[in-house]
mmCIF file of N, CA and C in Angstrom:
data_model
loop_
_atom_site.group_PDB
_atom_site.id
_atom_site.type_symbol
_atom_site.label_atom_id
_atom_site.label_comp_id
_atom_site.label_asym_id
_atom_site.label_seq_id
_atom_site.Cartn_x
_atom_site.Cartn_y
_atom_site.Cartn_z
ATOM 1 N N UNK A 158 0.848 -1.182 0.000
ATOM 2 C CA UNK A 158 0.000 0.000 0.000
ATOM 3 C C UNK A 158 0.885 1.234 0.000
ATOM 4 N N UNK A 159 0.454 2.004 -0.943
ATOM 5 C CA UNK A 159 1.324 3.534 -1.354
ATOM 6 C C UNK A 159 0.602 4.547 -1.659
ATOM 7 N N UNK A 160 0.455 5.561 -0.897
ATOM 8 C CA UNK A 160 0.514 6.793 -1.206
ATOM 9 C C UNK A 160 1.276 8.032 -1.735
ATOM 10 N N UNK A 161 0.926 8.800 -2.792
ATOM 11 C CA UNK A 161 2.168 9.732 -3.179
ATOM 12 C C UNK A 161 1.103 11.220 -3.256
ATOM 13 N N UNK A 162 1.055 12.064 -2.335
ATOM 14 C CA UNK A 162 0.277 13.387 -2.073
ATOM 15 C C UNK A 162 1.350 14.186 -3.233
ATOM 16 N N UNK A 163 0.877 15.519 -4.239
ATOM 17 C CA UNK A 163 1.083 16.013 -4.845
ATOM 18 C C UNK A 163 0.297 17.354 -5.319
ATOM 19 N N UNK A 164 0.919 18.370 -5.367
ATOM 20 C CA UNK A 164 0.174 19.617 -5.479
ATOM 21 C C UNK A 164 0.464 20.761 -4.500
ATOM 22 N N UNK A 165 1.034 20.488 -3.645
ATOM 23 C CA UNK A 165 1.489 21.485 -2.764
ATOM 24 C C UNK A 165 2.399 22.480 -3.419
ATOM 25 N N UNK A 166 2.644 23.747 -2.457
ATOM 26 C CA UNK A 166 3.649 24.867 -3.199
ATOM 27 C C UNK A 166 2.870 26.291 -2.574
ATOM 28 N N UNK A 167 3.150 27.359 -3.401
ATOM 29 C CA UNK A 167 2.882 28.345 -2.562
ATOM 30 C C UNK A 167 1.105 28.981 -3.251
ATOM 31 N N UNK A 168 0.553 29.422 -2.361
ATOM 32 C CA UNK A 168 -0.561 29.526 -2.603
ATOM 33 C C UNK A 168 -0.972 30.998 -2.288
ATOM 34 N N UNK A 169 -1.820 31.466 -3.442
ATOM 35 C CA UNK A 169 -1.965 33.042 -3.434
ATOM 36 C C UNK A 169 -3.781 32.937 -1.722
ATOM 37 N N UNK A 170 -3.445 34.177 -1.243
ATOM 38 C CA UNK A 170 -4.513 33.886 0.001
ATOM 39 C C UNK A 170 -5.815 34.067 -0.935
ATOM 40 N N UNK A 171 -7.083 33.444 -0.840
ATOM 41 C CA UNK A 171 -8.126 34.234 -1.429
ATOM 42 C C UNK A 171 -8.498 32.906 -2.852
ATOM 43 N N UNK A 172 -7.243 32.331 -3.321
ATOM 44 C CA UNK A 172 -7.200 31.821 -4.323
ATOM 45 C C UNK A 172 -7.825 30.186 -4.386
ATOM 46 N N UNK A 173 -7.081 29.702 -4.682
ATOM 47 C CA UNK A 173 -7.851 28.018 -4.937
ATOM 48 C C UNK A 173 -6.370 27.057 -4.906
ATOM 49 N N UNK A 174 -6.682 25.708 -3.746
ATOM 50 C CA UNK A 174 -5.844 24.956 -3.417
ATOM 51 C C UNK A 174 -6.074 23.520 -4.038
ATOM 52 N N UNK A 175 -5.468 22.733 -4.963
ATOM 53 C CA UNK A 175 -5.935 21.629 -5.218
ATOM 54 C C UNK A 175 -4.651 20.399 -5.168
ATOM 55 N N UNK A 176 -4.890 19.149 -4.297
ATOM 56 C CA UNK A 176 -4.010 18.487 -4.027
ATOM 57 C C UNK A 176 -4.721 17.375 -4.581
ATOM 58 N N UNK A 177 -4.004 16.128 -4.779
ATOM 59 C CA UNK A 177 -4.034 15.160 -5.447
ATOM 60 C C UNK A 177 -2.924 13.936 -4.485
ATOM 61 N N UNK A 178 -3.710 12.474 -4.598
ATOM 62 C CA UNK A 178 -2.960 11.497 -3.882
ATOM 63 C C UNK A 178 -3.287 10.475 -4.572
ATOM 64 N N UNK A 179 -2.159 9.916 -5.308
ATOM 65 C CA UNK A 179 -2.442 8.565 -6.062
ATOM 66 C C UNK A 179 -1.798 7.451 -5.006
ATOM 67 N N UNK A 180 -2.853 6.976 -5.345
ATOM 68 C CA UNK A 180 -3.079 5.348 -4.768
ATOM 69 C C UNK A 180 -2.599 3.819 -5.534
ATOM 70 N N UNK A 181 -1.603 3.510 -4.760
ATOM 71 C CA UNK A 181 -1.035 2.109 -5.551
ATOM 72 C C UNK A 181 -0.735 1.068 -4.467
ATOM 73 N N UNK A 182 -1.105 -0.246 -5.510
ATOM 74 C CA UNK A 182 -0.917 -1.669 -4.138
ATOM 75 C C UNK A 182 -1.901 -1.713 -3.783
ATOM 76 N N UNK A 183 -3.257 -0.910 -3.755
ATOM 77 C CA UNK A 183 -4.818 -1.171 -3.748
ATOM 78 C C UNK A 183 -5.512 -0.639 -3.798
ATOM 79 N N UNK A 184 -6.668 -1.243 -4.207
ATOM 80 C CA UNK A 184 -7.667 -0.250 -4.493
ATOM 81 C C UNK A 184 -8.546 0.744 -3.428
ATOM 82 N N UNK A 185 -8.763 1.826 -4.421
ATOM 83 C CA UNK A 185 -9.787 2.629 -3.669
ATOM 84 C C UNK A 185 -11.059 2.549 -3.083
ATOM 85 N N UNK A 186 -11.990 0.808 -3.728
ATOM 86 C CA UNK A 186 -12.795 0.416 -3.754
ATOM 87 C C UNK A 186 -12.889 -0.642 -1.897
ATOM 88 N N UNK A 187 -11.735 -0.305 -1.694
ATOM 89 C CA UNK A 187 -11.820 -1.005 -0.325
ATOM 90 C C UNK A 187 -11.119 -0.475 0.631
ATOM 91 N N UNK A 188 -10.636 1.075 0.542
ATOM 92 C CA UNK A 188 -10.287 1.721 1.479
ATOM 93 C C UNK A 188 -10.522 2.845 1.345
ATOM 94 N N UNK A 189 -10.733 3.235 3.128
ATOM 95 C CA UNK A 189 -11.484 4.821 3.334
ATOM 96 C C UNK A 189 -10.076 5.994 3.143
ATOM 97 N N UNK A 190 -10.180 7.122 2.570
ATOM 98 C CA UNK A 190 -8.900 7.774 2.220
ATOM 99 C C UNK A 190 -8.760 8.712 3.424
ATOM 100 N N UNK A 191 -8.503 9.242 4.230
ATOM 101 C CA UNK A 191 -8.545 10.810 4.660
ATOM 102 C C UNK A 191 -7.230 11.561 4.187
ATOM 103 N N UNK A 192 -7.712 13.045 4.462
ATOM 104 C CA UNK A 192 -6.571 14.211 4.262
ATOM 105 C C UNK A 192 -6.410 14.476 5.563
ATOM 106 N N UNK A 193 -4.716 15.176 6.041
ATOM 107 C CA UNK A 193 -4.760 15.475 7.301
ATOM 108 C C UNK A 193 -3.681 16.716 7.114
ATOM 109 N N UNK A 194 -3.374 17.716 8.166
ATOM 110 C CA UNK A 194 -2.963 18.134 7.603
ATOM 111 C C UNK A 194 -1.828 18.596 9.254
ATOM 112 N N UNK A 195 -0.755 19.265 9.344
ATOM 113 C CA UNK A 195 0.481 19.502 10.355
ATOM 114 C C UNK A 195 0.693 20.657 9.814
ATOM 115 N N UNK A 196 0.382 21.565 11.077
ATOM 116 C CA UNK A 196 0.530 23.200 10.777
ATOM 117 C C UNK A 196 2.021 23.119 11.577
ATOM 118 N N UNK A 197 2.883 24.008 11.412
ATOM 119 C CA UNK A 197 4.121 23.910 12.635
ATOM 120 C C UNK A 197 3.850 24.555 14.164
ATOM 121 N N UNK A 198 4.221 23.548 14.936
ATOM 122 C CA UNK A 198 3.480 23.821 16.248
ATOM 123 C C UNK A 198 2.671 22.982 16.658
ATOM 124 N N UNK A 199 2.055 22.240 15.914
ATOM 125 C CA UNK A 199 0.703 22.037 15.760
ATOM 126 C C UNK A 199 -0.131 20.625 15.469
ATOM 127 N N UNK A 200 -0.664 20.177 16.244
ATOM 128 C CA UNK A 200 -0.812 18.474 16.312
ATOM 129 C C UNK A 200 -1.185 18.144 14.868
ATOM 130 N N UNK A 201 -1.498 17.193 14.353
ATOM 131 C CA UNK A 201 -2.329 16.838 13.146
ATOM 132 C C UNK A 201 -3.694 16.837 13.425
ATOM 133 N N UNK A 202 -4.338 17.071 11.986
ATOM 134 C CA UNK A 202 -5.939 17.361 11.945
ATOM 135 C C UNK A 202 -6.035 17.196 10.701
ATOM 136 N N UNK A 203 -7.511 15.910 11.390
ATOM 137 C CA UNK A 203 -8.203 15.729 9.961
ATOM 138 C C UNK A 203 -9.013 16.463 9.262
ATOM 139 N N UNK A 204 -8.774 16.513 8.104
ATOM 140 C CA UNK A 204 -9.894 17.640 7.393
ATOM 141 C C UNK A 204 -10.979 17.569 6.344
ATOM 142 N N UNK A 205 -10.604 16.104 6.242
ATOM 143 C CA UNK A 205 -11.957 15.229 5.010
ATOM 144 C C UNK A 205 -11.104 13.838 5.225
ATOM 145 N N UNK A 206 -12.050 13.461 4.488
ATOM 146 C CA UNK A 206 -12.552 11.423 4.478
ATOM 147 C C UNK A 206 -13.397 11.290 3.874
ATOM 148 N N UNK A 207 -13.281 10.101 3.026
ATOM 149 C CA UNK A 207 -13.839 9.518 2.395
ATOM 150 C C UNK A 207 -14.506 8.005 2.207
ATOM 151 N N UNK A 208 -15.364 7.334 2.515
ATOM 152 C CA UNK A 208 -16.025 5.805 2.800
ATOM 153 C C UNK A 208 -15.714 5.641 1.315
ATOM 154 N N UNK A 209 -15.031 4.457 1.490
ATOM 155 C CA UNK A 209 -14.857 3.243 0.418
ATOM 156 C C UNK A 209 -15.876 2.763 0.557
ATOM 157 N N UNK A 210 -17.131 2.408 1.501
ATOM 158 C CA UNK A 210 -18.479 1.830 1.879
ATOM 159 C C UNK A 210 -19.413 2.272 0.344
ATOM 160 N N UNK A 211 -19.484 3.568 1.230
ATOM 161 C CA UNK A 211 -20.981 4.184 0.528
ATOM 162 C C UNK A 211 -20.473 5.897 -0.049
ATOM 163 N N UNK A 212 -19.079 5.451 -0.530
ATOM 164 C CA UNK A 212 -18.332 7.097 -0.713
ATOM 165 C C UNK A 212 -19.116 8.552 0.296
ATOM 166 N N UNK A 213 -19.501 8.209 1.278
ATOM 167 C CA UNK A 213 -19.809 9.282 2.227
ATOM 168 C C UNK A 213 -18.463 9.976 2.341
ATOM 169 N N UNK A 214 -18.876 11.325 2.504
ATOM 170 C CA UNK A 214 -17.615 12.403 2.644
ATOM 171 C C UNK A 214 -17.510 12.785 3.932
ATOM 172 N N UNK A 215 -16.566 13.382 5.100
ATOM 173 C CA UNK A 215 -16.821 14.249 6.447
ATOM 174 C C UNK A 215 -15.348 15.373 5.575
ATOM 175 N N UNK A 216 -15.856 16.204 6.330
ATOM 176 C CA UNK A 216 -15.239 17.937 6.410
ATOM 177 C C UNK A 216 -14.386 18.034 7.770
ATOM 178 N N UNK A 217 -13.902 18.434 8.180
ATOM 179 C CA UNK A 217 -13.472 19.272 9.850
ATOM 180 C C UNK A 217 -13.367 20.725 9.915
ATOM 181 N N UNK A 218 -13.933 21.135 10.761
ATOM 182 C CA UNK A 218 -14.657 22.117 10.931
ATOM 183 C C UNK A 218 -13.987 23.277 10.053
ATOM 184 N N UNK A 219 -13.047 23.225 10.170
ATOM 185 C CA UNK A 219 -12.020 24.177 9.796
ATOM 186 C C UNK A 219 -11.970 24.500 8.233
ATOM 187 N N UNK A 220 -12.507 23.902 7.177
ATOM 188 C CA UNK A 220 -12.210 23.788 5.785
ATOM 189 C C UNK A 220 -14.174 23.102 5.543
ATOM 190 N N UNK A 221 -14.559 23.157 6.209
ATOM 191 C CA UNK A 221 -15.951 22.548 6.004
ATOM 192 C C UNK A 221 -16.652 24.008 5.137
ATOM 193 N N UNK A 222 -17.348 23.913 3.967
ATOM 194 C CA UNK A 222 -17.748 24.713 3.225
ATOM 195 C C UNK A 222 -16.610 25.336 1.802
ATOM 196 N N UNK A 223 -15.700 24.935 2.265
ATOM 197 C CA UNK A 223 -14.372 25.340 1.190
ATOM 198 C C UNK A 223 -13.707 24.507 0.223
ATOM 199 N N UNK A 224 -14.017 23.233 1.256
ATOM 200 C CA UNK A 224 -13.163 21.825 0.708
ATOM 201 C C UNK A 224 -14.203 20.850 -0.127
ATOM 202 N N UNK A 225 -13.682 20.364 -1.175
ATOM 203 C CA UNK A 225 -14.234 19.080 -1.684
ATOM 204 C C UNK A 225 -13.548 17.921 -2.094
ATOM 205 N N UNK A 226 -13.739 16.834 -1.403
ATOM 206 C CA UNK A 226 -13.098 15.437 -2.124
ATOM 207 C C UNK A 226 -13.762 14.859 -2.300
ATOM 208 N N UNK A 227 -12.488 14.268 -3.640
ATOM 209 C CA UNK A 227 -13.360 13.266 -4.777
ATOM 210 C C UNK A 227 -12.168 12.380 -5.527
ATOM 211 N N UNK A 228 -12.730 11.674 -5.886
ATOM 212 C CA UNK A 228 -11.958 10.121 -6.270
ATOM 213 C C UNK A 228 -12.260 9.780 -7.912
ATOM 214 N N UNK A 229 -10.919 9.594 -8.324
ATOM 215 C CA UNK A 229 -10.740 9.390 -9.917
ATOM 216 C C UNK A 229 -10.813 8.065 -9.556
ATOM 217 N N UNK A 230 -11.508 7.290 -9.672
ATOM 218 C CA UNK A 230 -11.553 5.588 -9.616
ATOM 219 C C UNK A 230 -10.662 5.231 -11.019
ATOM 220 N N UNK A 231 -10.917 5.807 -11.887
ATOM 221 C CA UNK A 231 -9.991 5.371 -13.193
ATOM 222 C C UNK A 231 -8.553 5.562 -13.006
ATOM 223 N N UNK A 232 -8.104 6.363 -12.082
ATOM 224 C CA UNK A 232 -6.787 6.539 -11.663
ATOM 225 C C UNK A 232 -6.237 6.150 -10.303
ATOM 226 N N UNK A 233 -7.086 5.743 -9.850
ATOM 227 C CA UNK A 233 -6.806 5.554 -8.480
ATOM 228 C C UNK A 233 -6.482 6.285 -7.488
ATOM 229 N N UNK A 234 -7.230 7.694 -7.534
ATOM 230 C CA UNK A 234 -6.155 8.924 -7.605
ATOM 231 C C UNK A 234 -7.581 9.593 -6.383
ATOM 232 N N UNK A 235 -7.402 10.074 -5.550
ATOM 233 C CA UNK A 235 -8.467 10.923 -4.666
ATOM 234 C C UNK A 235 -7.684 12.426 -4.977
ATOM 235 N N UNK A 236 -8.744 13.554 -4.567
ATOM 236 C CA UNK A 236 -8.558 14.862 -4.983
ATOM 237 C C UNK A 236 -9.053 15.532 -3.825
ATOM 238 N N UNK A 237 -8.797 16.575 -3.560
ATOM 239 C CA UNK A 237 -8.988 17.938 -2.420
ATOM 240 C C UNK A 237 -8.876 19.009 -2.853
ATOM 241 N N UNK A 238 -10.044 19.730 -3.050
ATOM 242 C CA UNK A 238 -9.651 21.252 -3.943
ATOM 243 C C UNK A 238 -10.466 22.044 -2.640
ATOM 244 N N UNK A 239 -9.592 22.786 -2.270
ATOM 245 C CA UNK A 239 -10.018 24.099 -1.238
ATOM 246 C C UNK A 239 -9.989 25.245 -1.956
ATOM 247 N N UNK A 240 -11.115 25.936 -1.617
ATOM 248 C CA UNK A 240 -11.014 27.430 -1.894
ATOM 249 C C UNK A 240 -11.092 28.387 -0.860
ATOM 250 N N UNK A 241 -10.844 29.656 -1.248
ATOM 251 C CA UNK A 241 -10.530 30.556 -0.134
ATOM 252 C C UNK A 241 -9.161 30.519 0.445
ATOM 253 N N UNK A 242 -8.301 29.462 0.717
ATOM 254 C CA UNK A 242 -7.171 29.633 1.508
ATOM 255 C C UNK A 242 -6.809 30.481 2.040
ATOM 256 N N UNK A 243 -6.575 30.822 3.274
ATOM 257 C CA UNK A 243 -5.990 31.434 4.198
ATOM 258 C C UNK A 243 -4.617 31.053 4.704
ATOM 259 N N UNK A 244 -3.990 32.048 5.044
ATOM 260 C CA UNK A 244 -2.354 31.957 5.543
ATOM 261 C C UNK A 244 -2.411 30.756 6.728
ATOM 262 N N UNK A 245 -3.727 30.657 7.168
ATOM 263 C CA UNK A 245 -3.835 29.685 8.645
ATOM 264 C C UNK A 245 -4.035 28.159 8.467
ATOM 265 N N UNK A 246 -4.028 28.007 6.638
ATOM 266 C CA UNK A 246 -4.110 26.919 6.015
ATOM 267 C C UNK A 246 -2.574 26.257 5.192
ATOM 268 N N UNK A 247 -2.016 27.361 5.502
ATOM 269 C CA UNK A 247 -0.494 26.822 5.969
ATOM 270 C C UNK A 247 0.246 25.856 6.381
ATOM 271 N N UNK A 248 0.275 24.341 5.919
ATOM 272 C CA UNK A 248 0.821 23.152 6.772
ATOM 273 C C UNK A 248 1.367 22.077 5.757
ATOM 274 N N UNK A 249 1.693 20.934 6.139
ATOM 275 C CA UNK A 249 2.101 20.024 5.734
ATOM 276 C C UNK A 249 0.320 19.164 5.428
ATOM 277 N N UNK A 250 0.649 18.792 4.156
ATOM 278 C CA UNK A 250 -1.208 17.709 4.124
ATOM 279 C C UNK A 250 -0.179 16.471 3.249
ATOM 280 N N UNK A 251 -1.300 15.660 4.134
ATOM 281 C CA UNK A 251 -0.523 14.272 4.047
ATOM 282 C C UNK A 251 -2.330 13.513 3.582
ATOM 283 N N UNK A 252 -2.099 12.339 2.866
ATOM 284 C CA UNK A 252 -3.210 11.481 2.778
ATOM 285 C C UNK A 252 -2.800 10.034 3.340
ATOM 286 N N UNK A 253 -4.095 9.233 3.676
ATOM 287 C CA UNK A 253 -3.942 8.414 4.808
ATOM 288 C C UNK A 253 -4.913 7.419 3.894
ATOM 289 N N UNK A 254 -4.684 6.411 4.585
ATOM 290 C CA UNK A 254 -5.615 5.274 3.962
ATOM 291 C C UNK A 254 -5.675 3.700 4.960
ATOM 292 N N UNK A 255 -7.069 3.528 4.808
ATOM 293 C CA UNK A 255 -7.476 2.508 6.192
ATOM 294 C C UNK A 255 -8.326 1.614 5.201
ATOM 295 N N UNK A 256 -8.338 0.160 5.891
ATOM 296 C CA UNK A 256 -9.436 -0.540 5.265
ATOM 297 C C UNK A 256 -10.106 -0.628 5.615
ATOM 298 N N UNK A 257 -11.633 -0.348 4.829
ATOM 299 C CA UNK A 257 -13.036 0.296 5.135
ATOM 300 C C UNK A 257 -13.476 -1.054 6.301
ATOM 301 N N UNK A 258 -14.398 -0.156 7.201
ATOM 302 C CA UNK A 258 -15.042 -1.160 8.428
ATOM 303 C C UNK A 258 -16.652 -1.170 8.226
ATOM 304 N N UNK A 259 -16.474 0.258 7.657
ATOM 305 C CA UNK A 259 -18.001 0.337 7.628
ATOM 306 C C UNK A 259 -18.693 1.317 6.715
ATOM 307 N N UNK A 260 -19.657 1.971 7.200
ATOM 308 C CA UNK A 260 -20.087 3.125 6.128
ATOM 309 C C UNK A 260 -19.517 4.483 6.773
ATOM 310 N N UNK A 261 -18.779 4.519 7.667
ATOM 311 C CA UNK A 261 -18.257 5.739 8.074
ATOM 312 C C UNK A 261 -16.856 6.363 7.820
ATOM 313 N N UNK A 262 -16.285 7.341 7.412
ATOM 314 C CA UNK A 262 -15.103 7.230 7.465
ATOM 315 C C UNK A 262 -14.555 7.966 8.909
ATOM 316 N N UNK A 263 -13.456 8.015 9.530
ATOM 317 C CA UNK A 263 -12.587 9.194 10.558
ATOM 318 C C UNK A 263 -11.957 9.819 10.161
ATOM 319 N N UNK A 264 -12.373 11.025 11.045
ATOM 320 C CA UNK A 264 -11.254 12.398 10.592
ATOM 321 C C UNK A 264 -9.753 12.214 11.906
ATOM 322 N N UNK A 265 -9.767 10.848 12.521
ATOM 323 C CA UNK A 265 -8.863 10.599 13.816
ATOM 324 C C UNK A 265 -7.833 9.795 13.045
ATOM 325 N N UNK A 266 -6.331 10.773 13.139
ATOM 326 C CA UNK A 266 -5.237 9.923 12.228
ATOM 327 C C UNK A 266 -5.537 8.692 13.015
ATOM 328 N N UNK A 267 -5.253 7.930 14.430
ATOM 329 C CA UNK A 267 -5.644 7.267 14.878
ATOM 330 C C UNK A 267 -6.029 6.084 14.061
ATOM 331 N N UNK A 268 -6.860 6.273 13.498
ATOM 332 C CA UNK A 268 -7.466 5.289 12.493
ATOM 333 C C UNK A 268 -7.279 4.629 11.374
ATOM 334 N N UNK A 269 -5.846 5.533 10.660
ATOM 335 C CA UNK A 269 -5.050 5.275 9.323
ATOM 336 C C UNK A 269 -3.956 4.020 9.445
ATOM 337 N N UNK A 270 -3.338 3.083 9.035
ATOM 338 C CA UNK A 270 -2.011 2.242 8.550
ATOM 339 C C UNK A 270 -1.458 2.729 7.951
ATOM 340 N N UNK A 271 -2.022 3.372 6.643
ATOM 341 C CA UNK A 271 -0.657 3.671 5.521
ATOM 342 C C UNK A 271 -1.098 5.725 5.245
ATOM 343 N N UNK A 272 0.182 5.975 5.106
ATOM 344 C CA UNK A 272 0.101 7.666 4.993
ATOM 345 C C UNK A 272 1.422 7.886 4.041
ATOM 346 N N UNK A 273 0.677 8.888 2.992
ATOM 347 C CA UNK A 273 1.734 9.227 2.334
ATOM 348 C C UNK A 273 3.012 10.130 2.964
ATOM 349 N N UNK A 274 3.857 10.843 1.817
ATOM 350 C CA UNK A 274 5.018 11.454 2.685
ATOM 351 C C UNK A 274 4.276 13.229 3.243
ATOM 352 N N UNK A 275 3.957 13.684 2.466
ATOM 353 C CA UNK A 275 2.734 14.741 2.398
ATOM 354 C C UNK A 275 3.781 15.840 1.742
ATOM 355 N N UNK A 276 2.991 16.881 1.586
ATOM 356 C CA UNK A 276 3.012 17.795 0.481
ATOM 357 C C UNK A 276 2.764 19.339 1.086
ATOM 358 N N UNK A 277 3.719 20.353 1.126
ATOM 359 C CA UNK A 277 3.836 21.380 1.755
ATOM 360 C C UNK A 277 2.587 22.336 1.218
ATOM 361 N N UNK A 278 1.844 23.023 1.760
ATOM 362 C CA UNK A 278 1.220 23.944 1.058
ATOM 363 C C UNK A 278 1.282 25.399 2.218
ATOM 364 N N UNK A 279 2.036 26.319 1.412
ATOM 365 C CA UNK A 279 2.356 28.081 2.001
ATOM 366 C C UNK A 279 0.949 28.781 1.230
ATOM 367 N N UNK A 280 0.514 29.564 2.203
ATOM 368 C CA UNK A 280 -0.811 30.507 1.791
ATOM 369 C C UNK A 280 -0.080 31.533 1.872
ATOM 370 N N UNK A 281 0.210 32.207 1.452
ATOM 371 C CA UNK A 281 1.066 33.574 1.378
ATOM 372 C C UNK A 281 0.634 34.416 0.165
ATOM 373 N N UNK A 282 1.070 35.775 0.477
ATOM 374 C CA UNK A 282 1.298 36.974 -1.129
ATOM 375 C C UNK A 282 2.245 37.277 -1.153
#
């Protein structure tokens, strides 16, 4: 099981954030994905998930209304496009991947086995 997060770099504030995590060694069809993300200072936090179940989505509070994920099944590839970014969205985002239990996914790293290396994203002007 492999993850490779991609898309990070510097980000205008106000503008639009879109990250990408291809998935290899298994499918998407049997594991729940989450995004998480390590501000400096700053514990990890989940910020979406995704059910391999019943593709149900969760948000965390923080990016809830901004964020959307979604899954290229033809690529094996899950997606995170934020808008708005703020300088406070500033961190390291990493993607995570668990094998599905149920119809729910967690926003609790807690819950992940395999995590990619993750992918810097600066909100700055």
């Amino acid at each position: 099981v492999q993850l490779q997060a991609s898309g990070g770099g510097l980000v205008q504030p106000g503008g639009s954030l879109s990250l990408s995590c291809a998935a290899s060694g298994f499918s998407l069809d049997n594991y729940d994905i989450g995004w998480f993300r390590q501000a400096p200072g700053k514990e990890r936090e989940g910020i979406s998930c995704v059910s391999a179940t019943n593709h149900a989505t969760r948000y965390g509070d923080s990016v809830k209304g901004r964020a959307t994920f979604s899954r290229d099944m033809a690529k094996n590839t899950v997606l995170l496009q934020m808008n708005s970014p703020e300088p406070v969205d500033t961190a390291v985002y990493y993607c995570a991947a668990r094998r599905t239990s149920g119809n729910d996914c967690y926003l609790g790293s807690w819950a992940y086995d395999h995590w990619g290396q993750g992918t810097l994203v600066t909100v700055s002007s």
